[in-house]
Amino acid sequence: MLDIVRQDTEENPSGADRVFTFFRDRLLSGELKAGDRLLGERELALALGVSRPVLREALRSLAMLGLLDIRHGRGAYVRSADASVLGQALTLCLAPEPNILDDVLQARIAIECQAIRLACLRASERDLQAIAALLDTLVDSLDDPETGGGADYAFHLAIVRASGSSALMKIYEAISPLLMRSHVERRRDTFREPAITSGLVEAHRQVFLALAQRDPDEAERRLRAHFAIGDELRRKNLISTYQGQGKAS
Amino acid sequence: MLDIVRQDTEENPSGADRVFTFFRDRLLSGELKAGDRLLGERELALALGVSRPVLREALRSLAMLGLLDIRHGRGAYVRSADASVLGQALTLCLAPEPNILDDVLQARIAIECQAIRLACLRASERDLQAIAALLDTLVDSLDDPETGGGADYAFHLAIVRASGSSALMKIYEAISPLLMRSHVERRRDTFREPAITSGLVEAHRQVFLALAQRDPDEAERRLRAHFAIGDELRRKNLISTYQGQGKAS
DNA sequence: GTCAGTCCGTGGTCTGACCACTTTAGGCAG
DNA sequence: CTGCCTAAAGTGGTCAGACCACGGACTGAC
């Protein structure tokens, strides 16, 4: 086999690792479903043949990964798959990289462009109605940068959801935290001028229209055009910032 | 006791959670770099004002997330960002979803199509040479399904790398484990017939040519065509499988 | 019937000890 | 002096038992 991913280079699954793997596999195989309640720590430790601290190390690790929900005085429950942990992991993974806030936009474009293509093929009437409704929300919240940003995100998210691809959806949710950070970083700069916001609404409308007409190529083209405008704005904003303050290196 | 960590903005981050957050933030801020060695467990526990079991719960969690490398008798070292954990998290996250092996292909297409667009703009001569070399490898390993599959993956990975986007790269690595699973699942079926393999090589060559000519639209079109062929093969194979009604090994 | 207090099961934490692995420094033989 | 080998020190790994804190359920009084 290929050594693309080598997590278990070593064959020494001792203690907590054994317990961790034990539960992870049960989770993967579906033997443990979301909402299930685990036995008490003392009983589990006895059943698995480890001491309670070791058992707790494994349980805590699973909780940190978002697989368990451990509540004081009540017990440990299997949690449904949650993209927030994915997002955290991605953030951690990308943290040392430079310009990550700009770079993550590329991932966003990648996901959305494929999503809208799929959505053209798969979106239900209900999906389209939901997206249309969000378009209205977008129009209504033009004057409020805060809700406007939320509506913008909701619109794009709805498109990804309409793709019917859970993989795309999960990844999109995973990059959302980073997207948010890059968003708030420049929200003030781009969301104020009427010329921009009106153009923004028009771009969204164009995207939606192509989607409603089930035209993948056109939908992707318009979506890319929308992103390109944002990119252009960002660039201009960057230039004016450096011109205004003159802190070139 | 010196309370190094005092952030009660949230609810009640007690014990191991506090320690976990403490180290996670140091990792995020870059205060702890890859390769750094942590103090001993006893000293850390003392310094952070918790007992050793609690400290160990946090450390173990960080290790499970791939942020630490704890080695018996030697100590705990900060590990460089690793996409394998991301892959595991994604696998866990997507586990309950149906048809995930097919669905993850959509994510692959998404990443690669955007990557090749960026690569057309950003790829260095060295990148192109590397990809060309992998194309040769692909041709040379036509008769061996095993190395052929590896060469195929390496070719596509090189394109993503040439995009210069670490976000795309990390996500691509993250979905790789699932990609592998879906790959081996049908490798036997699609990698044997000469007509298919020759067409496969030609498709790769076309993709590379468009990339070398720095034509984003054409490169993406050819890449999509390549994926569409794979999709078609998969469909036909599915049909023949059901017609044959056999699960021969 | 409702409310309050109590009890019990649960996770949360602590202590201190011992085991296993690794490295290293010192001593012994050549 | 050099080389190997052994023993000690430092580190993570595990264990046991005890106690605390929280939440829910039971039970009693009103």
Coordinates of C-alpha atoms (C1' of nucleotides) in Angstrom, one line a residue:
Chain A
M1 CA 0.0 0.0 0.0
L2 CA 0.9 3.6 -0.3
D3 CA 2.2 5.5 2.6
I4 CA 0.1 8.6 2.0
V5 CA -1.2 8.5 5.4
R6 CA 0.7 6.7 8.1
Q7 CA -0.9 7.2 11.5
D8 CA -0.1 3.8 12.9
T9 CA 3.6 3.4 12.1
E10 CA 4.0 1.7 15.4
E11 CA 2.3 -1.4 16.6
N12 CA 2.1 -0.6 20.3
P13 CA -1.4 0.3 21.1
S14 CA -1.0 0.7 24.8
G15 CA -3.6 1.8 27.3
A16 CA -5.5 4.9 26.4
D17 CA -4.7 4.5 22.7
R18 CA -6.3 1.0 22.8
V19 CA -9.4 2.4 24.4
F20 CA -9.5 5.4 22.1
T21 CA -9.3 3.1 19.0
F22 CA -11.9 0.8 20.5
F23 CA -14.5 3.6 20.7
R24 CA -13.4 5.2 17.4
D25 CA -14.0 2.0 15.6
R26 CA -17.4 1.5 17.2
L27 CA -18.3 5.0 16.1
L28 CA -17.1 4.4 12.6
S29 CA -18.9 1.1 12.2
G30 CA -22.1 2.6 13.5
E31 CA -22.2 0.3 16.4
L32 CA -22.4 3.4 18.5
K33 CA -24.9 5.9 17.3
A34 CA -25.5 9.5 18.1
G35 CA -27.4 9.9 21.4
D36 CA -26.2 6.6 22.9
R37 CA -25.2 6.8 26.5
L38 CA -22.0 5.2 27.6
L39 CA -21.6 3.2 30.7
G40 CA -20.2 4.9 33.8
E41 CA -16.4 5.4 33.9
R42 CA -15.9 2.9 36.6
E43 CA -17.8 0.2 34.8
L44 CA -16.1 1.0 31.5
A45 CA -12.7 0.9 33.1
L46 CA -13.5 -2.5 34.6
A47 CA -14.9 -3.8 31.4
L48 CA -12.0 -2.7 29.3
G49 CA -9.4 -3.8 31.8
V50 CA -7.8 -0.4 32.4
S51 CA -7.7 2.0 35.2
R52 CA -10.1 4.9 35.4
P53 CA -7.5 7.6 34.7
V54 CA -6.5 5.8 31.5
L55 CA -10.1 5.3 30.5
R56 CA -10.6 9.0 31.2
E57 CA -7.7 10.0 29.0
A58 CA -9.3 8.2 26.1
L59 CA -12.8 9.5 26.8
R60 CA -11.5 13.0 27.1
S61 CA -9.7 12.7 23.8
L62 CA -12.8 11.6 22.1
A63 CA -14.7 14.5 23.7
M64 CA -12.0 16.9 22.4
L65 CA -12.5 15.5 18.9
G66 CA -16.2 16.2 19.3
L67 CA -17.3 12.6 19.2
L68 CA -18.5 12.5 22.8
D69 CA -20.4 14.9 25.0
I70 CA -19.4 14.4 28.6
R71 CA -21.5 16.1 31.2
H72 CA -20.8 16.3 34.8
G73 CA -23.2 14.3 36.9
R74 CA -25.0 12.8 33.9
G75 CA -22.7 10.7 31.8
A76 CA -21.1 10.5 28.4
Y77 CA -23.2 10.6 25.3
V78 CA -22.3 10.0 21.7
R79 CA -22.5 13.2 19.8
S80 CA -23.7 13.5 16.2
A81 CA -21.0 14.3 13.6
D82 CA -20.1 17.9 14.0
A83 CA -18.2 20.0 11.5
S84 CA -17.1 22.5 14.1
V85 CA -14.3 20.2 15.2
L86 CA -13.3 19.8 11.5
G87 CA -13.1 23.5 11.4
Q88 CA -10.9 23.7 14.5
A89 CA -8.6 21.0 13.1
L90 CA -8.4 22.9 9.8
T91 CA -7.6 26.1 11.6
L92 CA -4.9 24.4 13.7
C93 CA -3.5 22.7 10.5
L94 CA -3.4 25.9 8.6
A95 CA -2.3 28.2 11.4
P96 CA 1.4 28.1 10.6
E97 CA 0.8 29.0 6.9
P98 CA 1.1 32.6 5.9
N99 CA -1.7 34.5 4.2
I100 CA -4.1 31.8 5.2
L101 CA -7.0 34.1 5.4
D102 CA -6.7 34.9 1.7
D103 CA -5.9 31.4 0.8
V104 CA -8.9 29.9 2.3
L105 CA -10.9 31.9 -0.1
Q106 CA -9.6 29.6 -2.8
A107 CA -11.0 26.7 -1.0
R108 CA -14.3 28.5 -0.8
I109 CA -14.4 29.2 -4.5
A110 CA -13.5 25.6 -5.2
I111 CA -16.3 24.2 -3.1
E112 CA -19.0 26.6 -4.2
C113 CA -18.2 26.3 -7.9
Q114 CA -18.5 22.6 -7.8
A115 CA -21.5 22.9 -5.5
I116 CA -23.4 25.1 -7.8
R117 CA -22.8 22.7 -10.7
L118 CA -24.2 19.9 -8.7
A119 CA -27.0 22.1 -7.5
C120 CA -28.0 22.8 -11.1
L121 CA -28.5 19.1 -11.5
R122 CA -29.9 18.1 -8.2
A123 CA -31.5 21.1 -6.5
S124 CA -35.1 20.5 -5.6
E125 CA -37.8 23.1 -5.9
R126 CA -37.7 23.6 -2.2
D127 CA -34.0 24.2 -2.4
L128 CA -34.5 26.9 -5.0
Q129 CA -37.3 28.5 -3.0
A130 CA -35.0 28.6 0.0
I131 CA -32.3 30.3 -2.0
A132 CA -34.7 32.7 -3.5
A133 CA -35.9 33.6 0.0
L134 CA -32.4 34.2 1.1
L135 CA -31.9 36.5 -1.9
D136 CA -34.8 38.5 -0.7
T137 CA -33.3 38.6 2.8
L138 CA -30.1 39.8 1.3
V139 CA -31.9 42.7 -0.5
D140 CA -33.7 43.6 2.7
S141 CA -30.6 43.8 4.8
L142 CA -28.6 45.9 2.5
D143 CA -28.3 48.8 5.0
D144 CA -27.1 46.7 7.9
P145 CA -23.6 45.3 7.4
E146 CA -24.1 42.8 10.3
T147 CA -27.2 41.1 9.1
G148 CA -26.1 41.7 5.5
G149 CA -23.0 39.6 6.1
G150 CA -25.1 36.9 7.7
A151 CA -27.5 36.9 4.8
D152 CA -24.7 36.7 2.3
Y153 CA -23.2 33.7 4.0
A154 CA -26.6 32.0 4.3
F155 CA -27.2 32.5 0.6
H156 CA -23.9 30.8 -0.3
L157 CA -24.4 28.1 2.2
A158 CA -27.8 27.3 0.8
I159 CA -26.3 26.8 -2.6
V160 CA -23.8 24.3 -1.1
R161 CA -26.6 22.6 0.7
A162 CA -28.6 22.4 -2.5
S163 CA -25.7 20.5 -4.1
G164 CA -26.8 17.5 -2.1
S165 CA -23.2 16.6 -1.4
S166 CA -22.5 16.1 2.3
A167 CA -18.8 16.1 1.6
L168 CA -18.9 19.5 0.1
M169 CA -21.2 20.7 2.8
K170 CA -18.9 19.4 5.6
I171 CA -15.8 21.0 4.1
Y172 CA -17.6 24.2 3.5
E173 CA -18.7 24.3 7.2
A174 CA -15.1 23.4 8.1
I175 CA -13.7 26.4 6.4
S176 CA -16.4 28.7 7.6
P177 CA -14.7 29.8 10.8
L178 CA -11.7 30.9 8.8
L179 CA -14.0 32.5 6.2
M180 CA -15.6 34.4 9.0
R181 CA -12.3 35.7 10.2
S182 CA -11.3 36.9 6.8
H183 CA -14.7 38.4 6.3
V184 CA -14.9 40.5 9.5
E185 CA -11.3 41.6 8.7
R186 CA -12.5 43.6 5.7
R187 CA -16.2 43.9 6.2
R188 CA -16.1 47.5 7.1
D189 CA -14.2 48.3 4.0
T190 CA -16.4 46.7 1.4
F191 CA -19.9 46.7 2.8
R192 CA -20.6 50.3 3.0
E193 CA -20.6 51.9 -0.4
P194 CA -24.0 51.7 -2.1
A195 CA -22.5 51.1 -5.5
I196 CA -20.8 48.0 -4.2
T197 CA -23.8 46.6 -2.3
S198 CA -26.1 47.1 -5.3
G199 CA -23.7 45.4 -7.6
L200 CA -23.4 42.7 -5.0
V201 CA -27.1 42.0 -5.0
E202 CA -27.2 42.0 -8.7
A203 CA -24.3 39.4 -8.8
H204 CA -26.2 37.2 -6.4
R205 CA -29.3 37.5 -8.5
Q206 CA -27.5 36.5 -11.6
V207 CA -26.0 33.5 -9.9
F208 CA -29.4 32.4 -8.7
L209 CA -31.0 32.9 -12.1
A210 CA -28.5 30.7 -13.8
L211 CA -29.0 28.1 -11.1
A212 CA -32.8 28.2 -11.5
Q213 CA -32.3 27.7 -15.2
R214 CA -30.2 24.7 -14.4
D215 CA -27.2 25.9 -16.4
P216 CA -24.1 24.6 -14.7
D217 CA -21.5 26.4 -17.0
E218 CA -23.3 29.8 -16.8
A219 CA -23.9 29.4 -13.0
E220 CA -20.2 28.7 -12.4
R221 CA -19.2 31.6 -14.7
R222 CA -21.4 34.1 -12.8
L223 CA -20.2 32.8 -9.5
R224 CA -16.6 33.2 -10.5
A225 CA -17.4 36.7 -11.7
H226 CA -18.9 37.4 -8.3
F227 CA -15.8 36.2 -6.6
A228 CA -13.5 38.1 -9.0
I229 CA -15.3 41.3 -8.1
G230 CA -14.7 40.7 -4.5
D231 CA -11.1 40.0 -5.3
E232 CA -10.8 43.2 -7.2
L233 CA -12.3 45.2 -4.4
R234 CA -9.9 43.6 -2.0
R235 CA -7.0 44.5 -4.2
K236 CA -8.1 48.1 -4.6
N237 CA -8.7 48.3 -0.9
L238 CA -5.2 47.0 -0.2
I239 CA -3.7 49.5 -2.6
S240 CA -5.5 52.4 -1.0
T241 CA -4.5 51.3 2.4
Y242 CA -0.9 51.3 1.5
Q243 CA -1.2 54.6 -0.4
G244 CA -3.0 56.2 2.5
Q245 CA -0.6 55.1 5.2
G246 CA 2.5 54.7 3.2
K247 CA 3.8 51.7 5.1
A248 CA 5.4 49.9 2.2
S249 CA 8.2 47.7 3.2
Chain B
M1 CA -1.6 29.3 42.9
L2 CA -0.7 31.3 39.8
D3 CA -3.7 31.1 37.5
I4 CA -2.0 31.4 34.2
V5 CA -5.3 30.6 32.4
R6 CA -8.2 32.8 33.5
Q7 CA -10.7 33.2 30.7
D8 CA -14.2 32.9 32.1
T9 CA -15.7 34.5 29.0
E10 CA -17.2 31.1 28.4
E11 CA -18.9 28.9 30.8
N12 CA -16.8 26.7 33.1
P13 CA -13.7 25.5 31.4
S14 CA -12.4 23.5 34.2
G15 CA -9.4 21.3 34.6
A16 CA -8.3 19.5 31.5
D17 CA -10.2 21.9 29.3
R18 CA -8.3 24.8 30.7
V19 CA -5.0 23.1 30.1
F20 CA -6.0 22.0 26.6
T21 CA -7.0 25.5 25.7
F22 CA -3.8 26.8 27.2
F23 CA -1.6 24.8 24.9
R24 CA -3.9 25.1 21.9
D25 CA -3.7 28.8 22.0
R26 CA 0.1 28.7 22.4
L27 CA 0.2 26.5 19.3
L28 CA -2.1 28.8 17.4
S29 CA -0.2 31.9 18.3
G30 CA 3.1 30.3 17.3
E31 CA 4.5 30.6 20.8
L32 CA 5.1 26.9 20.6
K33 CA 6.7 25.8 17.4
A34 CA 7.1 22.4 15.9
G35 CA 9.9 20.5 17.5
D36 CA 9.8 22.2 20.8
R37 CA 10.0 20.0 23.8
L38 CA 7.5 20.4 26.6
L39 CA 8.5 20.3 30.3
G40 CA 8.0 17.0 32.1
E41 CA 4.5 16.1 33.2
R42 CA 5.2 16.6 36.8
E43 CA 6.7 20.1 36.3
L44 CA 3.9 21.1 34.0
A45 CA 1.2 19.9 36.3
L46 CA 2.8 21.9 39.1
A47 CA 3.2 25.0 36.9
L48 CA -0.4 24.9 35.7
G49 CA -1.8 24.1 39.1
V50 CA -3.4 20.9 38.2
S51 CA -2.8 17.3 39.1
R52 CA -0.8 15.0 36.8
P53 CA -3.8 12.9 35.7
V54 CA -5.7 16.1 34.6
L55 CA -2.6 17.4 32.9
R56 CA -2.2 14.0 31.1
E57 CA -5.8 14.1 29.9
A58 CA -5.1 17.4 28.2
L59 CA -1.8 16.3 26.8
R60 CA -3.2 13.1 25.5
S61 CA -6.0 15.0 23.8
L62 CA -3.5 17.2 22.1
A63 CA -1.6 14.1 21.0
M64 CA -4.8 12.6 19.6
L65 CA -5.3 15.7 17.6
G66 CA -1.9 15.3 16.2
L67 CA -0.5 18.4 17.8
L68 CA 1.9 16.6 20.2
D69 CA 4.1 13.7 19.8
I70 CA 4.4 12.0 23.2
R71 CA 7.1 9.4 23.5
H72 CA 7.7 7.0 26.3
G73 CA 10.8 7.9 28.3
R74 CA 11.7 10.9 26.2
G75 CA 9.0 13.6 26.6
A76 CA 6.4 15.5 24.6
Y77 CA 7.3 17.3 21.5
V78 CA 5.3 19.8 19.4
R79 CA 4.5 18.2 16.1
S80 CA 4.3 20.0 12.8
A81 CA 0.9 20.5 11.3
D82 CA -0.2 17.2 9.8
A83 CA -3.1 16.7 7.4
S84 CA -3.6 13.1 8.5
V85 CA -5.5 14.1 11.5
L86 CA -7.7 16.3 9.3
G87 CA -8.3 13.2 7.2
Q88 CA -9.3 11.2 10.2
A89 CA -11.6 13.9 11.4
L90 CA -13.2 14.2 8.1
T91 CA -13.6 10.4 7.9
L92 CA -15.3 10.4 11.3
C93 CA -17.4 13.4 10.3
L94 CA -18.6 11.8 7.1
A95 CA -18.9 8.3 8.5
P96 CA -22.6 8.3 9.1
E97 CA -23.4 9.7 5.7
P98 CA -24.5 7.3 2.9
N99 CA -22.6 7.0 -0.3
I100 CA -19.7 8.9 1.1
L101 CA -17.2 7.2 -1.1
D102 CA -18.9 8.5 -4.2
D103 CA -19.6 11.8 -2.7
V104 CA -16.1 12.6 -1.7
L105 CA -15.3 12.5 -5.4
Q106 CA -17.2 15.7 -5.7
A107 CA -14.9 17.3 -3.2
R108 CA -12.0 16.0 -5.1
I109 CA -13.3 17.5 -8.4
A110 CA -14.0 20.8 -6.6
I111 CA -10.5 21.1 -5.2
E112 CA -8.7 20.0 -8.4
C113 CA -10.7 22.2 -10.7
Q114 CA -9.9 25.3 -8.7
A115 CA -6.3 24.1 -8.1
I116 CA -5.6 23.7 -11.8
R117 CA -7.0 27.2 -12.5
L118 CA -4.6 28.6 -9.9
A119 CA -1.8 26.4 -11.2
C120 CA -2.3 28.0 -14.6
L121 CA -1.5 31.3 -13.1
R122 CA 1.0 30.4 -10.5
A123 CA 2.8 27.2 -11.4
S124 CA 6.6 27.5 -11.7
E125 CA 8.7 25.9 -14.3
R126 CA 9.8 23.4 -11.7
D127 CA 6.2 22.6 -11.0
L128 CA 5.5 21.9 -14.6
Q129 CA 8.5 19.8 -15.0
A130 CA 7.5 17.7 -11.9
I131 CA 4.1 17.2 -13.3
A132 CA 5.5 16.2 -16.7
A133 CA 7.8 13.7 -15.0
L134 CA 4.8 12.2 -13.2
L135 CA 3.0 12.0 -16.6
D136 CA 5.9 9.9 -17.8
T137 CA 5.8 7.7 -14.7
L138 CA 2.1 7.2 -15.4
V139 CA 2.8 6.0 -18.9
D140 CA 5.5 3.7 -17.8
S141 CA 3.4 2.1 -15.1
L142 CA 0.4 1.3 -17.3
D143 CA 0.7 -2.4 -16.9
D144 CA 0.8 -2.4 -13.2
P145 CA -2.4 -1.4 -11.5
E146 CA -0.7 -0.9 -8.2
T147 CA 2.0 1.6 -9.2
G148 CA -0.3 2.9 -11.8
G149 CA -2.8 4.0 -9.2
G150 CA 0.0 5.6 -7.2
A151 CA 1.3 7.5 -10.2
D152 CA -2.2 8.7 -11.0
Y153 CA -2.6 10.0 -7.5
A154 CA 0.8 11.6 -7.6
F155 CA 0.0 13.4 -10.8
H156 CA -3.2 14.9 -9.5
L157 CA -1.5 15.8 -6.2
A158 CA 1.3 17.6 -8.0
I159 CA -1.3 19.8 -9.8
V160 CA -2.8 20.7 -6.5
R161 CA 0.6 21.5 -5.1
A162 CA 1.4 23.6 -8.1
S163 CA -1.7 25.7 -7.2
G164 CA 0.4 27.2 -4.4
S165 CA -2.6 27.2 -2.2
S166 CA -1.9 25.5 1.1
A167 CA -5.6 25.5 1.9
L168 CA -6.5 23.5 -1.2
M169 CA -3.5 21.3 -0.5
K170 CA -4.5 20.5 3.1
I171 CA -8.0 19.7 2.2
Y172 CA -6.9 17.5 -0.7
E173 CA -4.7 15.6 1.7
A174 CA -7.5 15.4 4.1
I175 CA -9.9 13.7 1.6
S176 CA -7.1 11.5 0.4
P177 CA -7.8 8.6 2.8
L178 CA -11.4 8.4 1.6
L179 CA -10.3 8.8 -1.9
M180 CA -8.0 5.9 -1.5
R181 CA -10.8 3.8 -0.1
S182 CA -13.1 4.6 -3.1
H183 CA -10.2 4.0 -5.4
V184 CA -9.2 0.5 -4.3
E185 CA -12.9 -0.3 -4.2
R186 CA -13.1 -0.2 -8.0
R187 CA -9.5 -0.3 -9.1
R188 CA -9.8 -3.9 -10.2
D189 CA -12.7 -3.0 -12.3
T190 CA -11.4 0.0 -14.2
F191 CA -7.7 -0.3 -14.5
R192 CA -7.3 -3.4 -16.6
E193 CA -8.7 -2.9 -20.0
P194 CA -6.1 -1.4 -22.4
A195 CA -8.6 0.8 -24.1
I196 CA -9.4 2.5 -20.8
T197 CA -5.8 2.9 -19.7
S198 CA -4.7 4.4 -23.0
G199 CA -7.6 6.8 -22.9
L200 CA -6.7 7.6 -19.4
V201 CA -3.1 8.6 -20.3
E202 CA -4.4 10.7 -23.1
A203 CA -6.8 12.5 -20.8
H204 CA -3.9 13.3 -18.4
R205 CA -1.8 14.5 -21.2
Q206 CA -4.5 16.8 -22.4
V207 CA -4.9 18.2 -19.0
F208 CA -1.2 18.8 -18.7
L209 CA -1.0 20.5 -22.0
A210 CA -3.6 23.0 -21.2
L211 CA -1.9 23.7 -17.9
A212 CA 1.4 24.2 -19.6
Q213 CA -0.3 26.6 -21.9
R214 CA -1.6 28.5 -18.9
D215 CA -5.2 28.2 -20.1
P216 CA -7.4 28.0 -17.0
D217 CA -10.7 27.5 -18.8
E218 CA -9.4 24.8 -21.1
A219 CA -7.5 23.1 -18.3
E220 CA -10.6 22.9 -16.2
R221 CA -12.7 21.7 -19.1
R222 CA -10.3 18.9 -19.8
L223 CA -10.0 18.0 -16.2
R224 CA -13.8 17.8 -15.9
A225 CA -13.9 15.7 -19.0
H226 CA -11.4 13.3 -17.4
F227 CA -13.6 13.0 -14.3
A228 CA -16.7 12.6 -16.4
I229 CA -15.1 9.6 -18.1
G230 CA -14.3 8.0 -14.8
D231 CA -17.9 8.7 -13.7
E232 CA -19.2 7.0 -16.9
L233 CA -17.0 4.0 -16.3
R234 CA -18.2 3.7 -12.8
R235 CA -21.8 3.9 -13.9
K236 CA -21.3 1.2 -16.6
N237 CA -19.5 -0.9 -14.1
L238 CA -22.3 -0.6 -11.7
I239 CA -24.8 -1.7 -14.3
S240 CA -22.7 -4.7 -15.4
T241 CA -22.3 -5.7 -11.8
Y242 CA -26.0 -5.7 -11.2
Q243 CA -26.6 -7.5 -14.5
G244 CA -24.0 -10.1 -13.7
Q245 CA -25.5 -10.4 -10.2
G246 CA -22.2 -11.7 -9.1
K247 CA -20.0 -10.7 -6.2
A248 CA -17.0 -12.6 -7.5
S249 CA -13.7 -11.9 -5.9
Chain C
dG1 C1' -50.8 18.1 44.0
dT2 C1' -46.8 20.7 44.7
dC3 C1' -42.6 21.9 46.5
dA4 C1' -38.5 21.2 49.2
dG5 C1' -34.9 18.6 51.0
dT6 C1' -32.1 14.6 50.7
dC7 C1' -29.8 10.7 48.6
dC8 C1' -27.4 8.4 45.1
dG9 C1' -25.0 7.9 40.8
dT10 C1' -22.2 10.3 37.9
dG11 C1' -18.1 12.8 36.3
dG12 C1' -14.0 15.7 38.3
dT13 C1' -9.9 15.8 40.9
dC14 C1' -6.2 14.6 43.9
dT15 C1' -2.4 11.9 46.0
dG16 C1' 1.3 8.9 45.9
dA17 C1' 3.2 5.1 44.5
dC18 C1' 5.1 1.8 41.1
dC19 C1' 6.3 0.1 36.3
dA20 C1' 8.5 0.6 31.6
dC21 C1' 11.3 2.9 28.4
dT22 C1' 15.3 5.8 27.1
dT23 C1' 19.2 8.1 27.7
dT24 C1' 23.5 8.9 29.7
dA25 C1' 27.3 8.7 32.6
dG26 C1' 30.4 6.0 35.0
dG27 C1' 33.1 2.0 35.7
dC28 C1' 35.4 -2.0 34.1
dA29 C1' 38.0 -4.7 30.8
dG30 C1' 40.9 -4.7 26.9
Chain D
dC1 C1' 43.5 5.5 26.2
dT2 C1' 39.6 3.3 24.1
dG3 C1' 35.6 0.6 24.0
dC4 C1' 31.8 -1.8 25.8
dC5 C1' 28.7 -2.7 29.4
dT6 C1' 26.0 -1.8 33.3
dA7 C1' 23.6 1.0 36.4
dA8 C1' 21.3 5.2 37.6
dA9 C1' 18.4 9.0 36.6
dG10 C1' 14.7 11.1 34.2
dT11 C1' 10.6 10.5 31.6
dG12 C1' 6.1 8.9 30.3
dG13 C1' 2.5 4.9 31.5
dT14 C1' -0.4 2.9 34.9
dC15 C1' -2.6 1.9 39.0
dA16 C1' -5.4 2.2 43.4
dG17 C1' -8.3 4.5 46.4
dA18 C1' -10.3 8.4 48.2
dC19 C1' -12.9 12.6 48.1
dC20 C1' -15.5 16.5 45.9
dA21 C1' -19.1 18.7 42.8
dC22 C1' -22.9 18.3 40.1
dG23 C1' -27.6 16.6 38.5
dG24 C1' -31.5 13.9 38.8
dA25 C1' -34.7 11.2 41.3
dC26 C1' -36.9 9.9 45.2
dT27 C1' -39.4 11.0 49.3
dG28 C1' -41.3 13.5 52.6
dA29 C1' -43.9 17.5 54.3
dC30 C1' -47.1 21.0 53.4

